Coordinates of C-alpha atoms in Angstrom, one line a residue:
X1 CA 5.1 -61.6 92.0
X2 CA 8.6 -60.1 91.7
X3 CA 10.4 -60.1 88.3
X4 CA 13.8 -60.5 90.0
X5 CA 13.1 -64.1 90.8
X6 CA 13.9 -66.7 88.4
X7 CA 10.9 -68.8 86.9
X8 CA 10.1 -71.9 89.1
X9 CA 8.7 -75.2 87.6
X10 CA 5.1 -75.9 88.6
X11 CA 6.0 -79.3 90.1
X12 CA 8.5 -77.6 92.4
X13 CA 5.9 -75.1 93.8
X14 CA 3.4 -77.9 94.2
X15 CA 5.8 -80.1 95.9
X16 CA 6.9 -77.4 98.4
X17 CA 3.4 -76.2 99.4
X18 CA 2.3 -79.8 99.7
X19 CA 5.1 -80.4 102.3
X20 CA 3.9 -77.5 104.6
X21 CA 1.9 -78.4 107.7
X22 CA -1.8 -77.2 107.9
X23 CA -0.6 -74.3 110.2
X24 CA 2.0 -73.2 107.7
X25 CA -0.4 -73.3 104.8
X26 CA -2.7 -70.8 106.5
X27 CA 0.2 -68.4 106.8
X28 CA 1.5 -69.0 103.3
X29 CA -0.1 -65.9 101.5
X30 CA 1.2 -63.4 104.3
X31 CA 4.6 -65.2 103.8
X32 CA 4.6 -64.5 100.2
X33 CA 3.6 -60.9 100.7
X34 CA 6.5 -60.5 103.0
X35 CA 9.0 -62.1 100.9
X36 CA 8.2 -60.0 97.8
X37 CA 8.9 -57.0 99.7
X38 CA 12.4 -58.1 100.5
X39 CA 15.3 -57.3 98.1
X40 CA 16.5 -60.2 95.8
X41 CA 20.2 -60.1 94.7
X42 CA 21.2 -62.0 91.6
X43 CA 24.8 -63.6 91.3
X44 CA 25.0 -65.6 88.1
X45 CA 22.5 -68.5 88.4
X46 CA 21.9 -67.9 92.0
X47 CA 19.2 -65.4 93.5
X48 CA 19.5 -64.6 97.2
X49 CA 16.6 -63.2 99.2
X50 CA 17.4 -61.8 102.8
X51 CA 14.4 -62.9 104.9
X52 CA 15.9 -61.2 108.0
X53 CA 19.4 -60.2 109.1
X54 CA 20.3 -63.8 109.8
X55 CA 18.3 -65.9 107.3
X56 CA 18.5 -66.1 103.5
X57 CA 16.5 -68.1 100.9
X58 CA 18.6 -69.1 97.9
X59 CA 17.3 -70.1 94.5
X60 CA 19.6 -71.9 92.2
X61 CA 18.5 -71.7 88.7
X62 CA 20.9 -73.2 86.2
X63 CA 19.9 -72.3 82.7
X64 CA 17.5 -69.5 84.3
X65 CA 15.0 -71.9 85.6
X66 CA 14.5 -73.6 89.1
X67 CA 13.8 -77.2 88.1
X68 CA 14.1 -79.1 91.5
X69 CA 12.8 -78.5 95.0
X70 CA 16.3 -78.9 96.4
X71 CA 17.3 -75.8 94.2
X72 CA 15.5 -73.6 96.7
X73 CA 17.4 -73.6 100.1
X74 CA 16.7 -71.8 103.3
X75 CA 18.8 -71.2 106.4
X76 CA 16.1 -71.0 109.0
X77 CA 15.5 -73.8 111.7
X78 CA 12.3 -75.3 110.1
X79 CA 13.9 -76.0 106.8
X80 CA 13.6 -77.9 104.6
X81 CA 9.8 -77.9 105.1
X82 CA 9.6 -74.1 106.1
X83 CA 7.3 -71.4 105.0
X84 CA 10.1 -69.5 103.2
X85 CA 10.9 -72.1 100.5
X86 CA 7.2 -72.4 99.5
X87 CA 6.8 -68.6 99.5
X88 CA 9.7 -68.1 97.3
X89 CA 8.3 -70.6 94.8
X90 CA 5.0 -69.1 95.0
X91 CA 6.2 -65.6 94.4
X92 CA 8.2 -66.4 91.4
X93 CA 7.0 -66.7 87.6
X94 CA 5.8 -70.1 86.6
X95 CA 8.3 -71.8 84.2
X96 CA 7.4 -73.9 81.1
X97 CA 8.3 -77.5 81.8
X98 CA 9.9 -79.7 79.4
X99 CA 7.7 -82.6 78.1
X100 CA 8.3 -86.0 79.5
X101 CA 10.5 -88.2 77.3
X102 CA 8.5 -90.6 74.9
X103 CA 9.2 -94.1 75.8
X104 CA 10.6 -96.6 73.3
X105 CA 8.2 -99.3 71.6
X106 CA 9.3 -101.9 74.2
X107 CA 8.5 -99.6 77.1
X108 CA 5.0 -98.9 75.7
X109 CA 4.4 -102.5 75.8
X110 CA 5.3 -102.4 79.5
X111 CA 3.0 -99.5 80.0
X112 CA 0.0 -101.7 79.1
X113 CA 1.2 -104.2 81.8
X114 CA 0.6 -101.7 84.6
X115 CA 3.4 -99.2 84.5
X116 CA 2.7 -95.6 83.5
X117 CA 0.7 -95.5 80.3
X118 CA 2.1 -93.8 77.4
X119 CA -0.1 -91.0 76.0
X120 CA -2.0 -92.0 72.9
X121 CA -1.3 -95.8 73.6
X122 CA -3.1 -98.6 75.3
X123 CA -6.1 -100.9 74.4
X124 CA -8.5 -97.9 74.2
X125 CA -6.3 -95.9 71.8
X126 CA -4.5 -98.5 69.7
X127 CA -6.5 -99.7 66.7
X128 CA -7.0 -103.5 66.4
X129 CA -4.8 -104.7 63.5
X130 CA -6.8 -107.9 63.1
X131 CA -10.1 -106.3 63.0
X132 CA -12.0 -103.1 62.2
X133 CA -10.1 -100.0 63.3
X134 CA -11.2 -98.6 66.6
X135 CA -11.7 -94.9 67.3
X136 CA -9.0 -93.4 69.3
X137 CA -9.9 -92.2 72.8
X138 CA -8.2 -90.8 75.9
X139 CA -6.3 -93.2 78.0
X140 CA -7.5 -93.8 81.6
X141 CA -4.6 -91.7 82.9
X142 CA -5.6 -88.8 80.8
X143 CA -9.2 -89.1 82.0
X144 CA -7.9 -89.0 85.6
X145 CA -5.5 -86.1 84.8
X146 CA -8.3 -84.0 83.1
X147 CA -10.5 -84.5 86.2
X148 CA -7.7 -83.3 88.4
X149 CA -7.3 -80.3 86.3
X150 CA -11.0 -79.7 86.2
X151 CA -11.3 -80.0 90.0
X152 CA -8.4 -77.7 90.7
X153 CA -9.6 -75.0 88.2
X154 CA -13.1 -75.2 89.7
X155 CA -11.8 -74.6 93.2
X156 CA -10.0 -71.5 91.9
X157 CA -13.1 -70.2 90.2
X158 CA -15.1 -71.0 93.5
X159 CA -12.8 -68.6 95.4
X160 CA -12.2 -66.1 92.6
X161 CA -9.0 -64.4 92.0
X162 CA -9.5 -62.5 95.3
X163 CA -9.7 -65.6 97.3
X164 CA -7.4 -68.0 95.4
X165 CA -4.3 -67.8 97.5
X166 CA -0.9 -69.8 97.1
X167 CA -2.3 -73.0 98.4
X168 CA -5.0 -73.0 95.6
X169 CA -2.6 -71.9 93.1
X170 CA -0.2 -74.8 94.1
X171 CA -3.1 -77.1 93.7
X172 CA -3.7 -76.1 90.2
X173 CA 0.1 -76.2 89.5
X174 CA 0.1 -79.8 90.7
X175 CA -2.8 -80.5 88.4
X176 CA -0.8 -79.0 85.5
X177 CA 2.3 -81.1 86.3
X178 CA -0.1 -84.1 86.3
X179 CA -1.6 -83.3 83.0
X180 CA 1.8 -82.8 81.5
X181 CA 2.9 -86.3 82.6
X182 CA -0.2 -87.9 81.2
X183 CA 0.3 -86.3 77.7
X184 CA -1.9 -83.4 77.9
X185 CA 0.2 -80.3 77.3
X186 CA -2.7 -78.0 76.4
X187 CA -4.5 -78.6 79.6
X188 CA -1.2 -78.1 81.6
X189 CA -0.4 -74.8 79.7
X190 CA -3.9 -73.6 80.3
X191 CA -3.7 -74.4 84.0
X192 CA -0.4 -72.4 84.3
X193 CA -2.0 -69.6 82.5
X194 CA -4.8 -69.4 85.1
X195 CA -2.2 -69.4 88.0
X196 CA -0.2 -66.5 86.3
X197 CA -3.4 -64.5 85.7
X198 CA -4.5 -65.0 89.4
X199 CA -1.1 -63.8 90.7
X200 CA -1.2 -60.7 88.5
X201 CA -4.8 -60.0 89.8
X202 CA -3.7 -60.4 93.4
X203 CA -0.5 -58.2 93.0
X204 CA -2.4 -55.5 91.4
X205 CA -0.2 -55.9 88.3
X206 CA -1.0 -52.9 85.9
X207 CA -0.9 -55.3 82.9
X208 CA -3.6 -57.4 84.5
X209 CA -6.8 -57.8 82.3
X210 CA -9.9 -59.6 83.9
X211 CA -11.0 -60.7 80.5
X212 CA -7.6 -62.5 79.9
X213 CA -8.0 -64.5 83.2
X214 CA -11.6 -65.3 82.3
X215 CA -10.6 -66.6 79.0
X216 CA -7.8 -68.7 80.5
X217 CA -10.3 -70.2 83.1
X218 CA -12.8 -71.1 80.1
X219 CA -10.0 -72.6 78.2
X220 CA -8.8 -75.0 81.0
X221 CA -12.3 -75.9 82.2
X222 CA -13.4 -76.5 78.5
X223 CA -10.6 -78.7 77.7
X224 CA -11.0 -80.7 80.9
X225 CA -14.6 -80.9 80.3
X226 CA -14.4 -82.1 76.7
X227 CA -11.5 -84.3 76.6
X228 CA -13.0 -87.4 78.1
X229 CA -15.6 -87.5 75.5
X230 CA -13.4 -86.5 72.5
X231 CA -12.2 -88.9 69.7
X232 CA -10.0 -88.6 66.6
X233 CA -9.0 -85.2 65.5
X234 CA -10.9 -83.5 68.3
X235 CA -8.9 -85.5 70.8
X236 CA -5.7 -84.6 69.2
X237 CA -6.5 -80.9 69.3
X238 CA -7.6 -81.1 73.0
X239 CA -4.3 -83.0 74.0
X240 CA -2.3 -80.2 72.3
X241 CA 1.4 -80.2 71.5
X242 CA 4.1 -80.4 74.2
X243 CA 6.1 -77.6 72.9
X244 CA 6.4 -75.7 69.7
X245 CA 8.8 -77.5 67.5
X246 CA 11.1 -75.8 65.2
X247 CA 11.2 -77.1 61.8
X248 CA 13.9 -76.5 59.2
X249 CA 13.0 -73.9 56.7
X250 CA 16.2 -73.5 54.6
X251 CA 17.2 -70.1 53.3
X252 CA 15.0 -67.0 54.0
X253 CA 15.0 -63.5 52.7
X254 CA 13.2 -61.3 55.2
X255 CA 12.1 -57.7 55.3
X256 CA 11.6 -55.7 58.5
X257 CA 7.9 -54.6 59.1
X258 CA 8.0 -53.1 62.7
X259 CA 9.0 -53.8 66.3
X260 CA 6.5 -53.9 69.2
X261 CA 7.3 -53.8 73.0
X262 CA 6.1 -56.5 75.2
X263 CA 4.9 -55.9 78.7
X264 CA 3.0 -58.8 80.1
X265 CA 0.9 -59.1 83.4
X266 CA 3.1 -62.2 84.5
X267 CA 6.3 -60.0 84.8
X268 CA 8.0 -60.4 81.4
X269 CA 9.1 -57.6 79.1
X270 CA 11.0 -57.1 76.0
X271 CA 10.6 -56.6 72.2
X272 CA 9.3 -58.7 69.2
X273 CA 10.4 -57.6 65.7
X274 CA 8.0 -58.7 62.9
X275 CA 9.4 -59.5 59.4
X276 CA 7.9 -60.9 56.1
X277 CA 9.2 -62.9 53.3
X278 CA 8.7 -62.4 49.6
X279 CA 5.4 -64.4 49.8
X280 CA 4.0 -62.2 52.7
X281 CA 4.6 -64.9 55.4
X282 CA 5.3 -63.4 58.8
X283 CA 8.4 -64.4 61.0
X284 CA 9.3 -62.9 64.4
X285 CA 12.3 -62.5 66.4
X286 CA 11.9 -61.9 70.0
X287 CA 13.9 -60.9 73.1
X288 CA 11.4 -61.5 76.3
X289 CA 12.6 -62.1 79.8
X290 CA 11.5 -61.3 83.4
X291 CA 11.5 -57.4 83.7
X292 CA 9.4 -54.2 83.5
X293 CA 9.1 -51.2 81.2
X294 CA 12.7 -50.4 81.4
X295 CA 13.6 -53.8 80.0
X296 CA 11.0 -53.6 77.3
X297 CA 12.5 -50.3 76.0
X298 CA 16.1 -51.6 76.5
X299 CA 15.5 -54.7 74.4
X300 CA 14.8 -52.7 71.3
X301 CA 18.5 -51.6 71.2
X302 CA 19.9 -55.0 72.0
X303 CA 21.1 -57.2 69.1
X304 CA 18.6 -59.8 67.7
X305 CA 19.5 -63.3 68.8
X306 CA 19.8 -65.0 65.6
X307 CA 23.0 -66.0 63.9
X308 CA 25.8 -63.6 64.4
X309 CA 24.1 -60.5 63.0
X310 CA 24.7 -57.2 65.1
X311 CA 21.4 -55.7 64.0
X312 CA 19.2 -54.5 66.9
X313 CA 15.5 -54.9 67.0
X314 CA 15.0 -51.3 66.2
X315 CA 17.3 -51.5 63.1
X316 CA 15.8 -54.9 61.9
X317 CA 12.4 -53.4 61.9
X318 CA 13.6 -51.1 58.9
X319 CA 16.2 -53.3 57.4
X320 CA 16.3 -56.8 56.0
X321 CA 17.8 -60.2 56.9
X322 CA 19.2 -62.9 54.9
X323 CA 19.0 -66.3 56.9
X324 CA 20.5 -69.7 56.1
X325 CA 19.8 -72.9 58.0
X326 CA 16.6 -71.3 59.4
X327 CA 14.4 -73.0 61.9
X328 CA 10.9 -71.7 62.5
X329 CA 8.1 -72.6 64.9
X330 CA 4.6 -73.1 63.9
X331 CA 3.8 -69.5 65.0
X332 CA 6.6 -68.1 62.7
X333 CA 9.2 -67.5 65.5
X334 CA 12.7 -67.8 64.2
X335 CA 15.1 -70.3 66.0
X336 CA 18.5 -69.1 67.2
X337 CA 20.3 -72.6 66.9
X338 CA 23.9 -73.1 66.5
X339 CA 23.5 -73.9 62.7
X340 CA 21.6 -70.6 61.9
X341 CA 23.4 -68.1 59.9
X342 CA 22.1 -64.5 59.4
X343 CA 23.5 -61.3 57.8
X344 CA 22.1 -57.9 57.2
X345 CA 20.3 -57.2 54.1
X346 CA 18.3 -54.4 52.4
X347 CA 14.8 -53.6 53.7
X348 CA 11.6 -52.4 51.9
X349 CA 9.1 -49.6 52.4
X350 CA 5.5 -50.5 53.2
X351 CA 4.4 -49.1 49.9
X352 CA 7.1 -51.3 48.0
X353 CA 7.1 -55.0 47.2
X354 CA 7.0 -57.5 48.8
X355 CA 5.5 -55.7 51.8
X356 CA 2.8 -53.7 49.7
X357 CA 0.8 -57.0 49.3
X358 CA 0.0 -57.2 53.1
X359 CA -2.1 -54.2 52.7
X360 CA -3.9 -55.6 49.6
X361 CA -5.9 -58.1 51.5
X362 CA -9.3 -56.8 52.4
X363 CA -10.0 -55.9 56.1
X364 CA -12.8 -58.3 56.4
X365 CA -10.8 -61.2 55.1
X366 CA -8.0 -60.3 57.6
X367 CA -10.6 -60.2 60.4
X368 CA -12.0 -63.5 59.4
X369 CA -8.6 -65.0 59.5
X370 CA -7.9 -63.7 63.0
X371 CA -11.3 -64.9 64.4
X372 CA -10.7 -68.4 62.9
X373 CA -7.5 -68.8 64.9
X374 CA -5.1 -67.2 62.4
X375 CA -2.7 -64.2 62.8
X376 CA -4.5 -61.3 64.7
X377 CA -2.4 -58.6 63.1
X378 CA -4.3 -56.2 60.8
X379 CA -2.8 -54.3 57.8
X380 CA -5.1 -51.5 57.2
X381 CA -5.2 -48.2 55.2
X382 CA -7.2 -45.6 57.2
X383 CA -8.1 -41.9 57.2
X384 CA -7.8 -40.2 60.6
X385 CA -10.8 -38.5 61.6
X386 CA -10.4 -37.4 65.3
X387 CA -10.5 -38.7 68.8
X388 CA -13.1 -40.1 71.2
X389 CA -13.0 -40.2 75.0
X390 CA -13.6 -43.4 76.7
X391 CA -13.5 -44.5 80.3
X392 CA -10.1 -46.1 79.7
X393 CA -8.7 -43.2 77.9
X394 CA -8.8 -41.4 74.4
X395 CA -9.1 -43.5 71.3
X396 CA -8.1 -42.5 67.8
X397 CA -11.0 -42.5 65.2
X398 CA -10.3 -43.6 61.7
X399 CA -12.3 -44.4 58.6
X400 CA -11.4 -47.8 57.2
X401 CA -13.0 -48.3 53.8
X402 CA -16.2 -47.0 55.1
X403 CA -16.1 -48.6 58.6
X404 CA -15.7 -46.3 61.7
X405 CA -12.7 -47.8 63.4
X406 CA -11.4 -47.1 66.9
X407 CA -7.7 -47.4 67.4
X408 CA -6.5 -47.8 71.2
X409 CA -3.1 -47.9 72.7
X410 CA -1.3 -51.2 73.1
X411 CA 0.0 -50.2 76.6
X412 CA -1.0 -47.5 78.9
X413 CA 2.3 -47.3 81.1
X414 CA 3.2 -43.7 81.2
X415 CA 6.9 -44.4 80.6
X416 CA 6.1 -45.9 77.2
X417 CA 5.4 -43.5 74.3
X418 CA 2.0 -45.2 73.1
X419 CA -0.3 -42.7 74.7
X420 CA 1.7 -39.5 73.6
X421 CA 2.0 -40.8 70.1
X422 CA -1.7 -41.3 69.7
X423 CA -2.5 -37.8 71.0
X424 CA -0.1 -36.4 68.3
X425 CA -1.6 -38.5 65.6
X426 CA -4.9 -37.1 66.4
X427 CA -3.6 -33.7 65.1
X428 CA -3.1 -35.3 61.6
X429 CA -6.8 -35.5 61.1
X430 CA -7.6 -36.2 57.4
X431 CA -4.3 -37.9 56.8
X432 CA -4.5 -41.3 55.0
X433 CA -2.0 -43.7 56.5
X434 CA -1.1 -47.3 56.4
X435 CA -1.2 -48.9 59.9
X436 CA -0.4 -52.2 61.6
X437 CA -2.9 -53.1 64.4
X438 CA -3.9 -56.1 66.6
X439 CA -7.7 -57.0 66.5
X440 CA -9.8 -56.4 69.5
X441 CA -12.8 -58.8 69.3
X442 CA -15.6 -56.4 70.1
X443 CA -19.0 -55.7 68.4
X444 CA -17.7 -52.3 67.1
X445 CA -14.5 -52.3 64.8
X446 CA -11.6 -51.7 67.3
X447 CA -7.9 -52.6 67.3
X448 CA -4.7 -51.7 69.2
X449 CA -2.4 -49.5 67.2
X450 CA 1.1 -50.9 66.9
X451 CA 2.8 -49.1 64.0
X452 CA 1.8 -46.3 61.4
X453 CA 3.1 -44.8 58.4
X454 CA 4.9 -41.4 59.1
X455 CA 2.4 -38.6 58.6
X456 CA 4.7 -36.5 56.3
X457 CA 7.1 -39.3 54.8
X458 CA 5.5 -42.3 53.2
X459 CA 8.7 -44.0 53.0
X460 CA 9.3 -44.0 56.9
X461 CA 7.2 -45.6 59.7
X462 CA 6.7 -45.1 63.4
X463 CA 6.6 -47.9 65.7
X464 CA 4.2 -46.7 68.6
X465 CA 6.1 -48.5 71.3
X466 CA 9.7 -47.5 70.5
X467 CA 9.6 -44.1 68.5
X468 CA 8.3 -40.7 69.8
X469 CA 6.5 -38.4 67.4
X470 CA 7.2 -34.8 67.5
X471 CA 4.9 -31.7 66.2
X472 CA 7.6 -31.2 63.5
X473 CA 6.5 -34.8 62.2
X474 CA 3.0 -33.7 61.6
X475 CA 1.5 -31.7 58.6
X476 CA 1.7 -28.1 58.5
X477 CA -0.9 -26.3 60.7
X478 CA -1.9 -29.6 62.3
X479 CA -3.8 -29.1 65.6
X480 CA -5.2 -31.9 67.7
X481 CA -9.0 -31.7 68.0
X482 CA -10.7 -32.0 71.3
X483 CA -11.8 -35.5 72.2
X484 CA -15.5 -36.0 71.6
X485 CA -17.7 -38.0 74.0
X486 CA -18.1 -41.6 73.0
X487 CA -21.6 -41.8 71.3
X488 CA -24.2 -44.1 72.6
X489 CA -25.0 -47.0 70.5
X490 CA -28.0 -49.6 70.5
X491 CA -25.6 -52.6 71.3
X492 CA -26.8 -56.1 71.9
X493 CA -26.9 -56.1 76.0
X494 CA -24.5 -59.0 76.2
X495 CA -22.8 -57.1 78.9
X496 CA -25.6 -58.1 81.3
X497 CA -24.4 -61.7 81.2
X498 CA -20.6 -60.9 80.6
X499 CA -20.3 -58.8 83.7
X500 CA -21.6 -61.8 85.8
X501 CA -19.1 -64.1 84.2
X502 CA -16.3 -61.7 84.9
X503 CA -17.5 -61.0 88.6
X504 CA -17.3 -64.8 89.3
X505 CA -13.7 -64.8 88.0
X506 CA -12.9 -61.9 90.3
X507 CA -14.9 -62.6 93.5
X508 CA -15.8 -66.1 93.2
X509 CA -19.1 -67.8 93.8
X510 CA -19.9 -65.6 96.9
X511 CA -20.3 -62.5 94.7
X512 CA -23.0 -63.9 92.6
X513 CA -24.7 -65.7 95.5
X514 CA -25.1 -62.3 97.2
X515 CA -25.8 -60.2 94.1
X516 CA -29.5 -60.3 94.8
X517 CA -32.2 -60.7 92.2
X518 CA -31.2 -60.4 88.4
X519 CA -34.7 -61.3 87.0
X520 CA -34.9 -57.9 85.4
X521 CA -31.6 -58.6 83.6
X522 CA -32.8 -62.0 82.4
X523 CA -36.1 -60.5 81.3
X524 CA -34.4 -57.8 79.3
X525 CA -32.1 -60.4 77.6
X526 CA -35.1 -62.5 76.7
X527 CA -37.0 -59.5 75.4
X528 CA -34.3 -58.5 73.0
X529 CA -34.0 -62.1 71.5
X530 CA -31.3 -63.5 73.8
X531 CA -33.4 -66.2 75.5
X532 CA -30.4 -68.5 76.1
X533 CA -28.5 -65.7 77.6
X534 CA -31.5 -65.1 80.1
X535 CA -31.6 -68.9 80.8
X536 CA -27.8 -69.0 81.5
X537 CA -27.8 -65.9 83.7
X538 CA -30.7 -67.6 85.9
X539 CA -28.7 -70.9 85.9
X540 CA -25.4 -69.2 86.9
X541 CA -27.1 -67.4 89.9
X542 CA -29.0 -70.6 90.8
X543 CA -25.8 -72.5 90.9
X544 CA -24.0 -69.7 92.9
X545 CA -26.7 -69.8 95.6
X546 CA -27.2 -73.6 95.7
X547 CA -25.9 -74.5 99.2
X548 CA -27.5 -77.4 101.1
X549 CA -27.5 -77.8 104.9
X550 CA -27.2 -80.8 107.2
X551 CA -29.8 -81.8 109.8
X552 CA -28.2 -79.4 112.2
X553 CA -28.5 -76.4 109.8
X554 CA -24.8 -76.3 108.9
X555 CA -23.8 -75.6 105.5
X556 CA -22.5 -78.6 103.5
X557 CA -19.5 -78.2 101.3
X558 CA -20.4 -76.4 97.9
X559 CA -20.7 -78.3 94.7
X560 CA -17.9 -76.6 92.9
X561 CA -18.5 -78.8 89.8
X562 CA -22.0 -77.6 89.4
X563 CA -21.0 -74.0 89.7
X564 CA -18.1 -74.4 87.2
X565 CA -20.4 -76.1 84.7
X566 CA -22.9 -73.2 84.9
X567 CA -20.2 -70.7 84.6
X568 CA -18.5 -72.4 81.7
X569 CA -21.8 -72.6 79.7
X570 CA -22.3 -68.8 80.2
X571 CA -18.5 -68.1 79.3
X572 CA -18.8 -70.2 76.2
X573 CA -21.9 -68.6 75.1
X574 CA -20.5 -65.1 75.7
X575 CA -17.4 -65.8 73.6
X576 CA -19.5 -67.3 70.7
X577 CA -21.7 -64.4 70.4
X578 CA -19.0 -61.7 70.8
X579 CA -17.1 -63.3 67.9
X580 CA -20.2 -63.3 65.8
X581 CA -20.9 -59.6 66.6
X582 CA -17.3 -58.8 66.0
X583 CA -17.4 -60.6 62.5
X584 CA -20.7 -58.7 61.9
X585 CA -19.1 -55.4 62.7
X586 CA -16.2 -55.8 60.3
X587 CA -18.3 -57.8 57.6
X588 CA -16.3 -60.9 58.0
X589 CA -17.2 -64.5 58.0
X590 CA -15.9 -66.9 60.6
X591 CA -15.7 -70.7 60.9
X592 CA -18.1 -72.0 63.6
X593 CA -19.8 -68.6 64.1
X594 CA -23.4 -69.1 64.9
X595 CA -26.0 -67.7 62.5
X596 CA -28.4 -67.4 65.5
X597 CA -28.3 -67.5 69.2
X598 CA -26.8 -70.9 70.4
X599 CA -29.3 -72.8 72.5
X600 CA -28.7 -74.2 76.0
X601 CA -28.7 -77.8 74.5
X602 CA -26.0 -76.9 72.1
X603 CA -23.9 -75.5 75.0
X604 CA -24.4 -78.6 77.0
X605 CA -23.2 -80.9 74.3
X606 CA -20.1 -78.7 73.8

């Protein structure tokens, strides 16, 4: 995937791939590889790719997004049903689609007469006004859409990221479009997340994380599995929200906290500046678009897009903002509509009000909030104690109210200052500093370091992705200690199941089917009290190896649904236990965290 291409709507990619002949579909992955190696030239809303000396593919993206198949044109003889158009769409980032318009009440009545049903309406969903109220359930269209998403996601899991080429990706994008039209925005968004993750894996994107793709697959399969049986509030949650609506929030007085660089596996980059109001509520201003590390660092010195203020992200992180006519999304992102006005105001130090109160919340309470679906930023006061060497690089060791904490870098790209800053901070061993970090849900307390109080100036702060520390910023005589070897710990061997879950995401069914006997791993899990984990591991391998043959000894088509259900049960279990272990490591309490190992029956119901 190349960041030079504009985002393309899922329905467009699905339509172009569907129009290909079977012969061209077999060549699509090679066509994508060839196309991304060609230079792309942007002229306003148009991007032109030179396929060869005589043929160009042109993508027209008014507003920055390709929203129709006719907006991708090719000059070759096979156009419009050519390989080049489908390859261009498959190589581009996936765009967010706008929700379909809601029909008027009269149109809703027509929907019950045989036209397209309206999400949340119809005999199954509407209460009987003349009798007892009926429990709302999903519509027939939503049942069908959920099944389409589930089948497409199961096919991707069957092949794994290594084998899920452009055709399987287009199938999942088509399912995402179908879910969106049926009023299932959560399933649609989850399906798109899987596609972007698969593309990042196949393109060897340095920002790709296997755990993130596994989580996206578990989300889309879980939503599609649960939705047909859900009612009431559970159904509302599984349907999701079409887009984050911005609500009016009047006048705001905000204080800059810090800025972080954004560099995603899907080819987007930029900066997000975090602010807080007088009550400690967090608000963000972002500037994220297709690009790489250079765009991320450059975004920090561009003016924030809110009102007519000239503040850059770097300046806002230390200053303040007075906003009138503010609009805010449910996640705290500030809108930049025409009616919003903003002017520069004074900022506040981390030790001064109102920002000081963010660090007054106990760490365990902050972790519990994050694990229960809230904000995952942690505002901690720590004492630096050294560094530890891990397979992925050095981590900063700190003491947080008696808890040993590991602080890792948010990004490992060598062109960004995160890693160098962490090495210098190790020389400030013994310093007690306030930090802002993002929780990493692991059994041992761990977080990604984003910003830190200046080692010698409590009134200043250092944004790890924007600022570069110097030796002159450290206490006198500070010397970085050598990194210690990571100590061995008697951890719950959940990795025996987790690695199989991740192997399936990466290599598909065939990897687990050929992995040989794992009875020893299952026995070890049961011996240490994780009987359900042992059962799930056995079930996962049995489902992977379950291939029937016909009377002539030929392999029959695999049961992708059976394998997907076995994998989903293992993934859900692993996530539940990991959350419980993380909460225990921090001494936090979480909603829905199991007090003991969940059983196979519990997993089957959920």
